[in-house]
């Protein structure tokens, strides 16, 4: 009895001692080793987490966490199965690792059978049957990663990109992006890196040849580090390329060699480095790593990778779950017995319910499949001024100057950060300071010209002009330096029938130049292959032609103030008014009067408005001279007044135009517009070959311009010129009209008074600064140009280079004295009138002499001579009128019956008598 009591007391105190002593909790880790590293990063993080938990007793005050580590070779699933059985026999609450998919499947099947949690921190293809009930993975769920990649591409507004993946798992992560082109109008090319070969230069060479500037790389951080080296060696680390890496360890790579490359690089970051506790933990990790052997993996020295951080968080999550598990014992399990751990399901549920704010953010697991579906990803971009060296508490190391442009959440999507918004509003000089840009241009007055100097000039000092002043102002605002180079083929840039470009456009496409500062016109076809800034000058196409020769007024130029139609209408009006006046004067009784007022009883009455007198009245009023004939009746006075008013307006209009037509030289231009050019073939016309003006006519659908292009294309060897200088020479020396920009015409006509602009503008366009497509300089140059425009500097620069000596204005010329060539026609008309009057007088004399002679007798020549002698006596003012005989008298009275008429009453009395 005493022995039993003693045994019971011993067992009781032993149990109390066991309960009061610290509990030991063991976890197992299976890690794969590589030839290039002594110890895997996951194993180091595993040990670092266990040590941190045991040092800080706040999380597990009464429990000591221990571990069992097993190392296996890659792709050795059998060895992984044997090692996990060894760990389960020791008694572990959870198994971590391995990372390779073939080994993971073997370990997972054993853990599922024995109901022990299997924890993963690497991406793993999900099982089809979802029977992995004891599976936990802290790596972000792959479908969420795929959505994040698509949201980033949408955010950057890429329309054409290339996906380069390392293995088949990359295609799964890209599935959302691959399905996107149908709804986002996105062109996606997919290429695979050569498996087992780190030399990707053949593939990168194809990317460079095809000008694929937006590339997504889905690969490990080791391959990413190797790719960056090869990209740099091939000259593909420039500001025109934008690389997006899906690896979560992009922030950990050593990017110091690419500090000033200007390349655009974007990626994901899972670590919450903004948290002070996270930063402190990473500093402690760095201090331990810097003391150990250096491993050449492309990472910065002492940096913690995302996989290491996930392993660290997974160990802490086990500690959190174990604190909630009371009265849980860990037993030894045998793989061949298939007897599961009885506390396994309970601990698994506690593990899925546990939450923890770790290095990778807030950790919440899905209770159904144990995956991490709710997480945040920082969208980070390498700052444009590269990386920088920094000192962190605890030691010196490299830190990236990354900027967080957005945060992506698996439920809310992409959200821009305030910091990235502020960075967009920074001074535009931040990214261009201390950069040297290659500028392509072309010789064109006054934009770019060789500077005249007695000394030999080199570099940028060789040139001067409007574009050089503009480039200098842009450099002062943006802070960059530049090197000016003339375009190799001397062309602006046009597309041939094969779709190939030449000139400055070609150099921008091939990234030979960073900027094209020249009179480069912004066009639709160019905008598809290069980018343009806002225009710094607006203009249009017009016609350059030599000034037409002035034509002096002719001898009969006094007739020019009125058109021939008007002269004809005036003569018809004069004739018509004279006839109307004659009829009305005959009709009205008030125009008849007694020619002998002293004999009121006279039976004769007379009317002055005969047909000839009516014409004489009209002509006298038209000549502003009047006549002795005056209308007496109201009706005839109305006709006369209206005719005088008409002649007043006609003569005033004639007088007003006469001075201009006699003193101003008239310009007789053969063409006045583009329509005139298109309608004729005598004057040849064309434009600069492979320029924007030629392209305008080539692409135009307007019938007039299509006809002009057909003419130019049929005479390409003569109609199209190499440059403006050749075209100007042809305009001056031959009958040639050149189609060119109005600003160039303005400059040329200011310096050559023999040339002028014909017609108005055919179109409206502008000159802009060209950049390669996707260039980061385009927006900054645009802002600088707008600044120069608001300050009025663009106008001042144009005044400086366009203002010339000028040509004398035609309107300011003094009136010249009129010569014989101006008004000689009036003398001719006067002489003709005098000669005509002489011949008419002779005719009248002969006619009257014949009437005075006896009709029956023959008129003798001596009688005519006698009458002529009497008429030409200068000293006598009168002579005796010869009296004809009765027959002649009766004939004379018969010939002029309209001059006299008998009154009606008196006529009847005389008849009766």
mmCIF file of C-alpha atoms in Angstrom, residues 121-123 137-141 144-145 148 245-252 267-275 278 282 304-311 313 357-363 372-380 404 406-410:
data_model
loop_
_atom_site.group_PDB
_atom_site.id
_atom_site.type_symbol
_atom_site.label_atom_id
_atom_site.label_comp_id
_atom_site.label_asym_id
_atom_site.label_seq_id
_atom_site.Cartn_x
_atom_site.Cartn_y
_atom_site.Cartn_z
ATOM 1 C CA UNK A 121 5.874 29.705 -49.984
ATOM 2 C CA UNK A 122 6.415 29.209 -53.720
ATOM 3 C CA UNK A 123 4.001 29.304 -56.609
ATOM 4 C CA UNK A 137 0.402 28.417 -49.579
ATOM 5 C CA UNK A 138 1.327 31.978 -48.629
ATOM 6 C CA UNK A 139 2.348 32.884 -52.171
ATOM 7 C CA UNK A 140 -0.282 35.122 -53.835
ATOM 8 C CA UNK A 141 -2.856 33.197 -55.784
ATOM 9 C CA UNK A 144 -4.968 37.274 -58.921
ATOM 10 C CA UNK A 145 -1.440 37.819 -60.234
ATOM 11 C CA UNK A 148 -2.800 42.386 -61.665
ATOM 12 C CA UNK A 245 9.051 41.929 -64.655
ATOM 13 C CA UNK A 246 6.518 39.691 -62.982
ATOM 14 C CA UNK A 247 9.007 38.412 -60.410
ATOM 15 C CA UNK A 248 8.317 39.753 -56.922
ATOM 16 C CA UNK A 249 12.066 40.181 -56.331
ATOM 17 C CA UNK A 250 12.737 42.942 -58.857
ATOM 18 C CA UNK A 251 13.341 45.413 -56.033
ATOM 19 C CA UNK A 252 16.100 43.164 -54.665
ATOM 20 C CA UNK A 267 7.476 45.429 -61.325
ATOM 21 C CA UNK A 268 5.580 44.086 -58.330
ATOM 22 C CA UNK A 269 6.647 44.242 -54.712
ATOM 23 C CA UNK A 270 4.939 42.210 -51.994
ATOM 24 C CA UNK A 271 7.069 43.339 -49.068
ATOM 25 C CA UNK A 272 5.626 46.162 -47.037
ATOM 26 C CA UNK A 273 8.911 48.026 -46.621
ATOM 27 C CA UNK A 274 7.123 51.165 -45.476
ATOM 28 C CA UNK A 275 6.351 49.551 -42.128
ATOM 29 C CA UNK A 278 9.479 45.360 -41.560
ATOM 30 C CA UNK A 282 15.172 43.471 -42.951
ATOM 31 C CA UNK A 304 15.873 39.695 -48.276
ATOM 32 C CA UNK A 305 13.984 38.127 -51.163
ATOM 33 C CA UNK A 306 10.219 37.720 -51.327
ATOM 34 C CA UNK A 307 10.501 33.925 -50.923
ATOM 35 C CA UNK A 308 12.579 34.431 -47.765
ATOM 36 C CA UNK A 309 10.031 36.926 -46.429
ATOM 37 C CA UNK A 310 7.183 34.516 -47.154
ATOM 38 C CA UNK A 311 9.057 31.740 -45.301
ATOM 39 C CA UNK A 313 5.868 34.961 -42.295
ATOM 40 C CA UNK A 357 0.756 41.417 -40.198
ATOM 41 C CA UNK A 358 4.032 40.155 -41.545
ATOM 42 C CA UNK A 359 6.776 41.245 -43.868
ATOM 43 C CA UNK A 360 4.518 40.655 -46.866
ATOM 44 C CA UNK A 361 1.578 42.581 -45.515
ATOM 45 C CA UNK A 362 -1.590 41.402 -43.867
ATOM 46 C CA UNK A 363 -1.909 37.630 -44.183
ATOM 47 C CA UNK A 372 -3.793 33.567 -50.034
ATOM 48 C CA UNK A 373 -6.346 35.428 -52.085
ATOM 49 C CA UNK A 374 -6.464 38.773 -50.277
ATOM 50 C CA UNK A 375 -3.217 40.704 -50.569
ATOM 51 C CA UNK A 376 -1.696 43.992 -51.730
ATOM 52 C CA UNK A 377 0.960 44.441 -54.387
ATOM 53 C CA UNK A 378 2.987 47.626 -54.728
ATOM 54 C CA UNK A 379 3.462 48.700 -58.351
ATOM 55 C CA UNK A 380 6.996 50.059 -58.322
ATOM 56 C CA UNK A 404 5.517 53.327 -55.676
ATOM 57 C CA UNK A 406 0.169 52.407 -57.344
ATOM 58 C CA UNK A 407 -1.121 49.694 -55.045
ATOM 59 C CA UNK A 408 -2.978 46.718 -56.465
ATOM 60 C CA UNK A 409 -5.439 44.862 -54.259
ATOM 61 C CA UNK A 410 -6.919 41.524 -55.197
#
